[in-house]
PDB file of C-alpha atoms in Angstrom:
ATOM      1  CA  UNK A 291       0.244  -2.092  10.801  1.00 83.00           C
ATOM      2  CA  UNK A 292       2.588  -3.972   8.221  1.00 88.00           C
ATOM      3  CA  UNK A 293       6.927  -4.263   7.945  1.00 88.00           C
ATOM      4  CA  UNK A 294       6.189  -4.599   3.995  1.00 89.00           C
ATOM      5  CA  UNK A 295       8.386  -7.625   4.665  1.00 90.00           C
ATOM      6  CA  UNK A 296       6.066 -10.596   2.771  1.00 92.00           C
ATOM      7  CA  UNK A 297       6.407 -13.660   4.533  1.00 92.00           C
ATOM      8  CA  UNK A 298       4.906 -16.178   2.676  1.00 93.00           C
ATOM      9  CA  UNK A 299       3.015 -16.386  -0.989  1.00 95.00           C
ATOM     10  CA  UNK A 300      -0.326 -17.444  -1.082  1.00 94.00           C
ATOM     11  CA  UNK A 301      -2.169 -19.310  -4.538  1.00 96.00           C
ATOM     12  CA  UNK A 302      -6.290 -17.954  -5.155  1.00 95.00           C
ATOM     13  CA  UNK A 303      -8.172 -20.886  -4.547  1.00 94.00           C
ATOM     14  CA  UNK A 304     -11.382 -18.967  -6.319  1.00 89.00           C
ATOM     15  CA  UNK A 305     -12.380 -15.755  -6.828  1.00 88.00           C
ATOM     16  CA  UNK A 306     -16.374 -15.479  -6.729  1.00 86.00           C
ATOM     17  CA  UNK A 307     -17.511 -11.980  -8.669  1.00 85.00           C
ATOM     18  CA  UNK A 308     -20.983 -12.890  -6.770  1.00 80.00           C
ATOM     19  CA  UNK A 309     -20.740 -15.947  -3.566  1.00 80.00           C
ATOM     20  CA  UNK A 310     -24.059 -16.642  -2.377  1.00 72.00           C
ATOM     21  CA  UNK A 311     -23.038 -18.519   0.333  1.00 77.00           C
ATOM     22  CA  UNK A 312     -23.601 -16.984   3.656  1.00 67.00           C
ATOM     23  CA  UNK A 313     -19.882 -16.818   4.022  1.00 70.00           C
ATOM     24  CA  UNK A 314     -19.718 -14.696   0.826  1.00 70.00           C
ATOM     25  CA  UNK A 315     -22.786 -12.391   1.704  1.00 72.00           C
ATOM     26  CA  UNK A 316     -23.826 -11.844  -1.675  1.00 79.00           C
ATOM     27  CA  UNK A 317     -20.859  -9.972  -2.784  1.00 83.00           C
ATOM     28  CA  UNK A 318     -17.597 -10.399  -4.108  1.00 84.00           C
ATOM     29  CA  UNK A 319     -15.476 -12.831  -2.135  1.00 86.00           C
ATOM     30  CA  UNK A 320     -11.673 -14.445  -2.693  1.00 87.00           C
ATOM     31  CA  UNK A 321     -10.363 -17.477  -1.150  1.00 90.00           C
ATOM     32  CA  UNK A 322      -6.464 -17.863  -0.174  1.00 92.00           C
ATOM     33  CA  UNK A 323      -4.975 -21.153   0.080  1.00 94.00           C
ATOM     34  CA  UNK A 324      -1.042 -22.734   0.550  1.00 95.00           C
ATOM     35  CA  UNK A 325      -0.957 -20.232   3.292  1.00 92.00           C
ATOM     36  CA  UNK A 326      -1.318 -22.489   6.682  1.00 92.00           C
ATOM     37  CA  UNK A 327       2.241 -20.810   7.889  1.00 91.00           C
ATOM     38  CA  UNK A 328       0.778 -17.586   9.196  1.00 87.00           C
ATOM     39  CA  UNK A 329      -2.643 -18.942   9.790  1.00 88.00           C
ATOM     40  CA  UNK A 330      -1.494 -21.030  13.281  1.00 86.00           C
ATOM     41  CA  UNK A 331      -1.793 -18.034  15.580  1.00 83.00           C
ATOM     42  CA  UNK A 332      -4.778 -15.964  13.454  1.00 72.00           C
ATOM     43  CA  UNK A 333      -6.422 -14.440  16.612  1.00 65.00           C
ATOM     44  CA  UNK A 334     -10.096 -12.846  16.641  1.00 53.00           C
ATOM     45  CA  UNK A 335      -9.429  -8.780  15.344  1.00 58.00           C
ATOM     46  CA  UNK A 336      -5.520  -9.833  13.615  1.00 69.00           C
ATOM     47  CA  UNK A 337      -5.132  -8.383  10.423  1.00 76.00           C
ATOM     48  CA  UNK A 338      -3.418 -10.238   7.323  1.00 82.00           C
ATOM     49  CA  UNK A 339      -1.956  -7.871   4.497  1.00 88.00           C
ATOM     50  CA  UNK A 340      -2.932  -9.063   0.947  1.00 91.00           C
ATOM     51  CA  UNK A 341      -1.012  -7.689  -1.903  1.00 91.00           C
ATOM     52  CA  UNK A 342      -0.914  -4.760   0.158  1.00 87.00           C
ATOM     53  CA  UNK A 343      -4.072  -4.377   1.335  1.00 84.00           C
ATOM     54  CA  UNK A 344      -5.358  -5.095   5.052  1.00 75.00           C
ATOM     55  CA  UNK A 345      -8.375  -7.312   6.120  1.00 62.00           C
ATOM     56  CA  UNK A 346      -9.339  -8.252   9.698  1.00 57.00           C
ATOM     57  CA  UNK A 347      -9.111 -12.014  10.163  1.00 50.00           C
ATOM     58  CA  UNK A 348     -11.512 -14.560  12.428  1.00 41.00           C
ATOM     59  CA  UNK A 349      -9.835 -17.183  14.920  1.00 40.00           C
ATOM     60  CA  UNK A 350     -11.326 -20.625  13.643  1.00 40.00           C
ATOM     61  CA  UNK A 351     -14.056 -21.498  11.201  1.00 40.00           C
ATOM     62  CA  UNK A 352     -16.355 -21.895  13.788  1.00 41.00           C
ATOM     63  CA  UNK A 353     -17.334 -18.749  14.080  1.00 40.00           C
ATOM     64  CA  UNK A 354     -20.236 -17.578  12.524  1.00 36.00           C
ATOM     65  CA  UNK A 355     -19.026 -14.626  10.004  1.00 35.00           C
ATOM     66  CA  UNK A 356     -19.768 -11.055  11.355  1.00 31.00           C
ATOM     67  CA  UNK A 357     -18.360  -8.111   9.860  1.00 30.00           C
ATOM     68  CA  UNK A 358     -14.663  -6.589  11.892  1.00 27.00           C
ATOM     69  CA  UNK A 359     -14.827  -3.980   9.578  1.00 25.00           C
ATOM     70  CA  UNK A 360     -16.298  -1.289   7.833  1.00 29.00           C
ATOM     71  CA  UNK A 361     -16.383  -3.024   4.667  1.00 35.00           C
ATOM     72  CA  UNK A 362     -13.753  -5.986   4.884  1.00 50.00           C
ATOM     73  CA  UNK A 363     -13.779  -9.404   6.677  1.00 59.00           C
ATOM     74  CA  UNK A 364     -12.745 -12.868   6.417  1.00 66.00           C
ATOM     75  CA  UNK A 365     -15.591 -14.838   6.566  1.00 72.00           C
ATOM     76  CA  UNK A 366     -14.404 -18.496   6.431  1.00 78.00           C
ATOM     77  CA  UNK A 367     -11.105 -19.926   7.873  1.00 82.00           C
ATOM     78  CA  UNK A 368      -9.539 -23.589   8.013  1.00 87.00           C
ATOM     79  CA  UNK A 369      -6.141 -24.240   8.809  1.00 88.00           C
ATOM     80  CA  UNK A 370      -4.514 -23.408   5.261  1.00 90.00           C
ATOM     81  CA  UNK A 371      -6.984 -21.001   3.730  1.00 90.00           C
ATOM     82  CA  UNK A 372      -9.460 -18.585   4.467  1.00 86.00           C
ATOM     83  CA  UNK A 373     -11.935 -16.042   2.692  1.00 85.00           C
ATOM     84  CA  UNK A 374     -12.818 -12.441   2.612  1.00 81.00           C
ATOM     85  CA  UNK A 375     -15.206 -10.700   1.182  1.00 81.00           C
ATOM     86  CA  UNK A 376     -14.213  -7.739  -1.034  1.00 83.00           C
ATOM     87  CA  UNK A 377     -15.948  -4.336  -1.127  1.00 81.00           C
ATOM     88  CA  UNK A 378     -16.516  -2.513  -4.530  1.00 84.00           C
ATOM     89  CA  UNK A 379     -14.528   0.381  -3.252  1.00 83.00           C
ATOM     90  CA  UNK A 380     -11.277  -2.138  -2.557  1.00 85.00           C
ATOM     91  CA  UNK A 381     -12.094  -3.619  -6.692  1.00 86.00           C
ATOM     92  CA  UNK A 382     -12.079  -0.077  -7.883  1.00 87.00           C
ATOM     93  CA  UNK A 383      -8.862   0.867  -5.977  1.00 88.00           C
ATOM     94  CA  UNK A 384      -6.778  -2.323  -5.942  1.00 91.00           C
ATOM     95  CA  UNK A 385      -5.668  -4.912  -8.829  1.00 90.00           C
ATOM     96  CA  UNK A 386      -7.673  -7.977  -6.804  1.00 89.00           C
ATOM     97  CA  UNK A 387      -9.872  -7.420  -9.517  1.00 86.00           C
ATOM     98  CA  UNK A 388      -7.393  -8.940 -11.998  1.00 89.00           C
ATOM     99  CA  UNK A 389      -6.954 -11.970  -9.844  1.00 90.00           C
ATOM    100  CA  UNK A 390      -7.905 -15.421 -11.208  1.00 90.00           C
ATOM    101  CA  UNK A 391      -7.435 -18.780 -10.193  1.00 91.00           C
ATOM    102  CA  UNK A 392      -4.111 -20.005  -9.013  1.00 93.00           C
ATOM    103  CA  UNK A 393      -2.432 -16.365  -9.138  1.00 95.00           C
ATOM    104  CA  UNK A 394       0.123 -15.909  -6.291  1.00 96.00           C
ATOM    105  CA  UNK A 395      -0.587 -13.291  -3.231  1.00 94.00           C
ATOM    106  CA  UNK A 396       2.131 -11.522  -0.819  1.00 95.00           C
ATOM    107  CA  UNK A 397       1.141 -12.322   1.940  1.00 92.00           C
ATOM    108  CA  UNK A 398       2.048 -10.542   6.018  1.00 91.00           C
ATOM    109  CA  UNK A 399       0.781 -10.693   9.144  1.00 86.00           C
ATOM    110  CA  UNK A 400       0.250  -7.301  11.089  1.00 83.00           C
ATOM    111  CA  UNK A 401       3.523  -6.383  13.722  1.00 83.00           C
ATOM    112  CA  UNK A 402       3.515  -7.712  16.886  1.00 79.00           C
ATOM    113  CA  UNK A 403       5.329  -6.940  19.822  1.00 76.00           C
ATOM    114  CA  UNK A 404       8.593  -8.599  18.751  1.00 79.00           C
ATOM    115  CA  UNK A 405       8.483  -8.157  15.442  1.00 77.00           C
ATOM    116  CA  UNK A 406      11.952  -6.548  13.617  1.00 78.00           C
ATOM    117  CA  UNK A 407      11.094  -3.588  11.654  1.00 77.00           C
ATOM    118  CA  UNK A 408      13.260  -4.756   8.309  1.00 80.00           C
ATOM    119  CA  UNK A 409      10.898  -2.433   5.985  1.00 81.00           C
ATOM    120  CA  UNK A 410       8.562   0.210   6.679  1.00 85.00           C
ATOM    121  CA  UNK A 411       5.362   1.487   8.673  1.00 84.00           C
ATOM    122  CA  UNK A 412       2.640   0.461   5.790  1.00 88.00           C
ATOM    123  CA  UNK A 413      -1.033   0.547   6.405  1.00 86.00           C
ATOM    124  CA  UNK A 414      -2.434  -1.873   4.272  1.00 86.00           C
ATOM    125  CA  UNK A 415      -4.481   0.417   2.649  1.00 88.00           C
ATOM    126  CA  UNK A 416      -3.732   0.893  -1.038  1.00 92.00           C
ATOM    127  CA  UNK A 417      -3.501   4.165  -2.659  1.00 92.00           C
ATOM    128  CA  UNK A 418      -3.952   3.262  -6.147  1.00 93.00           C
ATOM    129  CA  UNK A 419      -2.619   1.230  -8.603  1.00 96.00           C
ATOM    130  CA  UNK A 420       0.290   1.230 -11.009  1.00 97.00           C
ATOM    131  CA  UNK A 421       1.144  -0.217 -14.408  1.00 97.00           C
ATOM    132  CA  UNK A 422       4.683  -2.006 -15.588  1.00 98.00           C
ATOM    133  CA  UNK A 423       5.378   0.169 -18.434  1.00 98.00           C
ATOM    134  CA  UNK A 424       9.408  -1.152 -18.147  1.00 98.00           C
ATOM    135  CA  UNK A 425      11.064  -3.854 -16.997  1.00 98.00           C
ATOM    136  CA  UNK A 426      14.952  -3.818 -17.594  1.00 98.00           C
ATOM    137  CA  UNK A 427      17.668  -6.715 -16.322  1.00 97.00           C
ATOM    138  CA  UNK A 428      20.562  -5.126 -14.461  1.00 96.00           C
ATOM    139  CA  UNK A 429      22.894  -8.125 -13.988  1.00 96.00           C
ATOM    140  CA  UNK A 430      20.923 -10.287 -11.906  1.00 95.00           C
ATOM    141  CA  UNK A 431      18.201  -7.691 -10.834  1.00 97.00           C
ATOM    142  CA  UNK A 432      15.036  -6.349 -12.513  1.00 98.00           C
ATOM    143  CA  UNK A 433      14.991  -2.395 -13.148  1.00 98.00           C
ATOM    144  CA  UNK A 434      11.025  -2.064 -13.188  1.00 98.00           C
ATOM    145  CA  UNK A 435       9.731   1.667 -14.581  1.00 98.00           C
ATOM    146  CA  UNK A 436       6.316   2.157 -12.864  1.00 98.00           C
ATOM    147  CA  UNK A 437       3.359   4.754 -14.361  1.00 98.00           C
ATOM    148  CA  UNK A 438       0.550   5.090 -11.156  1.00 97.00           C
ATOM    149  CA  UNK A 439      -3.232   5.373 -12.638  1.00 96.00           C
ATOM    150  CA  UNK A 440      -3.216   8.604  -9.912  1.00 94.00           C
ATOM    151  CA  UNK A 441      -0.435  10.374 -10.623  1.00 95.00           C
ATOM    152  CA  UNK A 442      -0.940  12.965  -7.599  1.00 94.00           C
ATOM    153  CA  UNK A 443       0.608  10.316  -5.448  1.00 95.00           C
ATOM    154  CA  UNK A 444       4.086  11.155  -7.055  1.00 96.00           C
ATOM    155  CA  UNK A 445       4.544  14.036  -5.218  1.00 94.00           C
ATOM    156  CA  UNK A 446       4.712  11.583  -1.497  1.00 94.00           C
ATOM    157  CA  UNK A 447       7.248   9.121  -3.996  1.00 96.00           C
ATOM    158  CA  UNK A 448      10.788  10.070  -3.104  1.00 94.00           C
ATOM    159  CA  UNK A 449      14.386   8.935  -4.445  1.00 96.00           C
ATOM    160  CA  UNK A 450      16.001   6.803  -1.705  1.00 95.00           C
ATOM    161  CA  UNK A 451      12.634   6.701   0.116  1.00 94.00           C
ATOM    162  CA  UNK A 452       9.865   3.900   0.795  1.00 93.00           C
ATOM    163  CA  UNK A 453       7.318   2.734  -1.537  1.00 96.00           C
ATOM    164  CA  UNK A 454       4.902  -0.406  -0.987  1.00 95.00           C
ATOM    165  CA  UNK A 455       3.892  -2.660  -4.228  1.00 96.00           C
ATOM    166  CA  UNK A 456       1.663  -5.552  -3.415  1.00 95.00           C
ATOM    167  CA  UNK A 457       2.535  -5.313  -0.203  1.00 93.00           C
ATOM    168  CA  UNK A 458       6.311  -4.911  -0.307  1.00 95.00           C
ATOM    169  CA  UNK A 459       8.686  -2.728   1.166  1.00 95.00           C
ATOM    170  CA  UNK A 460      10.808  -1.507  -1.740  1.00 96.00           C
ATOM    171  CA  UNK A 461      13.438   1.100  -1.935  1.00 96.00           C
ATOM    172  CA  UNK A 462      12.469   3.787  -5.108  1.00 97.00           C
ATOM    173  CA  UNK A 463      15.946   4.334  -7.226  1.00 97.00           C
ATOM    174  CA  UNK A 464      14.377   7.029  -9.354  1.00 97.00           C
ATOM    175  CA  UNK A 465      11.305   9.556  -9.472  1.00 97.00           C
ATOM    176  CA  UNK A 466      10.104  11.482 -13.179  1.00 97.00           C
ATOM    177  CA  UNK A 467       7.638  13.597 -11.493  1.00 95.00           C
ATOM    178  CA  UNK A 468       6.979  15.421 -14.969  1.00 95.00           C
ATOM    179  CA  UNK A 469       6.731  12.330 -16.987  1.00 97.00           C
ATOM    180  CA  UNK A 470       4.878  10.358 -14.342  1.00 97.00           C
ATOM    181  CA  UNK A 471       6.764   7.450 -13.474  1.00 98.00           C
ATOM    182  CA  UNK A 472       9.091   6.065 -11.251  1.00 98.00           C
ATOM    183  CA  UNK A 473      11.520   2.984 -10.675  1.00 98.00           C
ATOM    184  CA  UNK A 474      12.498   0.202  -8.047  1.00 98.00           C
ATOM    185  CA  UNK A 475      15.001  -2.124  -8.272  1.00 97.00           C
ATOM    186  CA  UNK A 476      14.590  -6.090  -7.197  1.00 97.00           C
ATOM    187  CA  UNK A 477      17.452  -8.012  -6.681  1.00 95.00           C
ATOM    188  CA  UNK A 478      17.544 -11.993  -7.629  1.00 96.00           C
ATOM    189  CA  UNK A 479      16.333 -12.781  -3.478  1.00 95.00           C
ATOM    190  CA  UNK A 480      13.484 -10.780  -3.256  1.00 94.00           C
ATOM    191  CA  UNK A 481      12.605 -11.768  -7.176  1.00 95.00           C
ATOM    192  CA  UNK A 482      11.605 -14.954  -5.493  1.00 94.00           C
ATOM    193  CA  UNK A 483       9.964 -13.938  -2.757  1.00 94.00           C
ATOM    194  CA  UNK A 484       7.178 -11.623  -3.578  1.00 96.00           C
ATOM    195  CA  UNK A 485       4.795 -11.559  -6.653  1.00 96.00           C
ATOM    196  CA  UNK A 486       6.245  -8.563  -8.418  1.00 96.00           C
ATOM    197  CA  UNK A 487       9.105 -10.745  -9.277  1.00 96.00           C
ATOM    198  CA  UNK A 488       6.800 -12.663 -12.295  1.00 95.00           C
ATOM    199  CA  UNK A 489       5.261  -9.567 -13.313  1.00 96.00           C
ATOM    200  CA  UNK A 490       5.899  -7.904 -16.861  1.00 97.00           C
ATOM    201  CA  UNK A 491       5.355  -4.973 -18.647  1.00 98.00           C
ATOM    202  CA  UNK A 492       1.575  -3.988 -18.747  1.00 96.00           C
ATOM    203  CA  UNK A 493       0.568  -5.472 -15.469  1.00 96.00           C
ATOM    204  CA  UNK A 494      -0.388  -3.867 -12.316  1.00 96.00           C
ATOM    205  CA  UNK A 495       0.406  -3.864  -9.096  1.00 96.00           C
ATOM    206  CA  UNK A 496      -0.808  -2.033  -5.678  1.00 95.00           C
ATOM    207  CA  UNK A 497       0.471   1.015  -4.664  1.00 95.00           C
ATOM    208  CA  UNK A 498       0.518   2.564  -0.794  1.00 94.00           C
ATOM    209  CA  UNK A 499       2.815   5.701  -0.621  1.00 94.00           C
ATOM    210  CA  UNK A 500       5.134   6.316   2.832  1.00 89.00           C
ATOM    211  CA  UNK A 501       2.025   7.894   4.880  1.00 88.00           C
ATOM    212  CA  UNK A 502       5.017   9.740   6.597  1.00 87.00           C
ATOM    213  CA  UNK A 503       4.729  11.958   3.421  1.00 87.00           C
ATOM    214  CA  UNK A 504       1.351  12.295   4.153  1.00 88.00           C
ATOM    215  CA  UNK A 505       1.487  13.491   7.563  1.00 88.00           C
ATOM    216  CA  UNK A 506       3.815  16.223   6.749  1.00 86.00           C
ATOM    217  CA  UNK A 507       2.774  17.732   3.880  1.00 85.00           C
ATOM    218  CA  UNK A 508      -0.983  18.270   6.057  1.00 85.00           C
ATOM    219  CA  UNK A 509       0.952  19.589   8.810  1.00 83.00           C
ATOM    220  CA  UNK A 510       3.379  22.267   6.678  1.00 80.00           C
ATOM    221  CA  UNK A 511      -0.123  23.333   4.155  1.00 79.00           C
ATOM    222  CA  UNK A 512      -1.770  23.646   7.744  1.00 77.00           C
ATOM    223  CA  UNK A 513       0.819  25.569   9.251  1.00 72.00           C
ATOM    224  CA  UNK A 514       1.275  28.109   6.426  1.00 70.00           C
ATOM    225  CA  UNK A 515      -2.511  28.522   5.797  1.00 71.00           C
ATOM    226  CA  UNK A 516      -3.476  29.827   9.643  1.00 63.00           C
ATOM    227  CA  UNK A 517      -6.648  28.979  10.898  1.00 55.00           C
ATOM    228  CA  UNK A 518     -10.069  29.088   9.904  1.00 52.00           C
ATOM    229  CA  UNK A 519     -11.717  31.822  10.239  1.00 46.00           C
ATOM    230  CA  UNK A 520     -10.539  33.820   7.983  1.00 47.00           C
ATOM    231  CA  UNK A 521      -7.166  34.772   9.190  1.00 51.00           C
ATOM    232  CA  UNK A 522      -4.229  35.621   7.257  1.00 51.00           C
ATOM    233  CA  UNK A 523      -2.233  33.003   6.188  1.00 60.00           C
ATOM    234  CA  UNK A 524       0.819  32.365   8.075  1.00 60.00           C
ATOM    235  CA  UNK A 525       3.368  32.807   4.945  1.00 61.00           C
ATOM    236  CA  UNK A 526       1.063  35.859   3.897  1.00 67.00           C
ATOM    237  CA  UNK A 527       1.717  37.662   7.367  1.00 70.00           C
ATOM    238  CA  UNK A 528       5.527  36.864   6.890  1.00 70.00           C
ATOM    239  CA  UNK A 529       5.770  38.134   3.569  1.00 74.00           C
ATOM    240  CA  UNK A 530       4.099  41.403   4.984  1.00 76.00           C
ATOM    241  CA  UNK A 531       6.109  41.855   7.910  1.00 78.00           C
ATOM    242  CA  UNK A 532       9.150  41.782   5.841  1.00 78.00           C
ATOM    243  CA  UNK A 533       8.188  44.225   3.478  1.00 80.00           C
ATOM    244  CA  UNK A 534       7.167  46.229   6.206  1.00 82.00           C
ATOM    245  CA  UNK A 535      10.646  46.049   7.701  1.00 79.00           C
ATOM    246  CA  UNK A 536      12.080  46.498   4.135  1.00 77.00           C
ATOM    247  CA  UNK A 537       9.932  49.908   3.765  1.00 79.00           C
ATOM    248  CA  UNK A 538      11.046  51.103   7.409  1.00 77.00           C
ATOM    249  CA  UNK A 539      14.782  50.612   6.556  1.00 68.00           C
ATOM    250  CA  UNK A 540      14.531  52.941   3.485  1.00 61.00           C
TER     251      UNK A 540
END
């Protein structure tokens, strides 16, 4: 679990489309370097957000690489960089397919115990992506108009309510559910502190939705569709006991 609060931005040291190595397993793999700030305390199981999306780390480079995952894992650590391997449903999903060398990465460590909750709950796990179709100055801020490839996600995207873009917890000013976009606003801080802030129009970034959203619209569709089984839907019984009532009071 992630703030969306980046705390530090990390530079690709390579990104290997197929790393032979046994660190890189044959697949896809990325390497993170300038990053030794939140790699002191990396225990084994901790979890490091990566423009927004969540691999399990390994304690010291000693360790012989094993997957923590499901599909996931950092394979190689030193003191100011480490590598993962990515899986071809994360590519597909995620813009870490755009990466190249020396591209800058928001990057968090997962909450602990003491940790001040200045964004959100985010998961680390990216929804889809969206492009920059509009990026507009507003004094010393950046208006940015976003399009998602998926546009279903719209409907958890609210006005006043939490969004996550490369891993940053960002405050939507404005929703177009019909015309598919929506808007954030950075000021001049957070321009500096997170990648989005040297993006332009036609580039991409990650996109996790509030998972609050989520949660309640399963909940309300379960609620008002009964149970399996066949059963009459909830809202279906309640429409028919009021025109029952309706017929009785004639």
């Amino acid at each position: 679990m992630f703030t969306g609060i980046v705390e530090t931005i990390g530079t690709v040291s390579a990104l290997e489309i197929h790393d032979a190595t046994s660190s890189g397993g044959g697949g896809t793999s990325l390497t993170i370097s300038d990053c030794s700030d939140i790699l002191n305390d990396a225990h084994l199981g901790d979890s490091i957000s990566i423009n927004g999306t969540s691999y399990p780390t390994l304690p010291h480079p000693a360790n012989p690489p094993f997957p923590t995952g499901t599909c996931l894992t950092i394979t190689s650590l030193t003191p100011s960089a480490f590598k993962v391997g990515i899986s071809p449903e994360t590519l597909r999903r995620t813009n870490l397919s755009s990466l190249t060398a020396s591209s800058p990465l928001n990057l968090e460590r997962a909450v602990s115990a003491s940790t001040r909750m200045g964004g959100h709950f985010v998961q680390g796990h990216v929804d889809t992506v969206a492009g920059i179709v509009a990026k507009t100055p507003d004094g010393n801020a950046f208006t940015y108009r976003l399009r998602p490839r998926d546009a279903g996600v719209l409907r958890y995207v609210v006005e006043k309510g939490y969004v996550t873009l490369d891993g940053a917890s960002l405050t939507v000013t404005r929703v177009e559910d019909g015309e598919g976009w929506f808007e954030v606003m950075l000021i001049a801080y957070t321009q500096e502190r997170v990648v989005m802030g040297g993006k332009g129009v036609g580039e991409e970034v990650n996109v996790e939705v509030d998972m609050v959203g989520k949660y309640v619209e399963k909940s309300v569709r379960g609620y008002f569709e009964g149970r399996e089984g066949g059963e009459m839907g909830v809202l279906e019984k309640m429409v028919g006991r009021m025109v029952e009532e309706r017929l009785k009071g004639r």
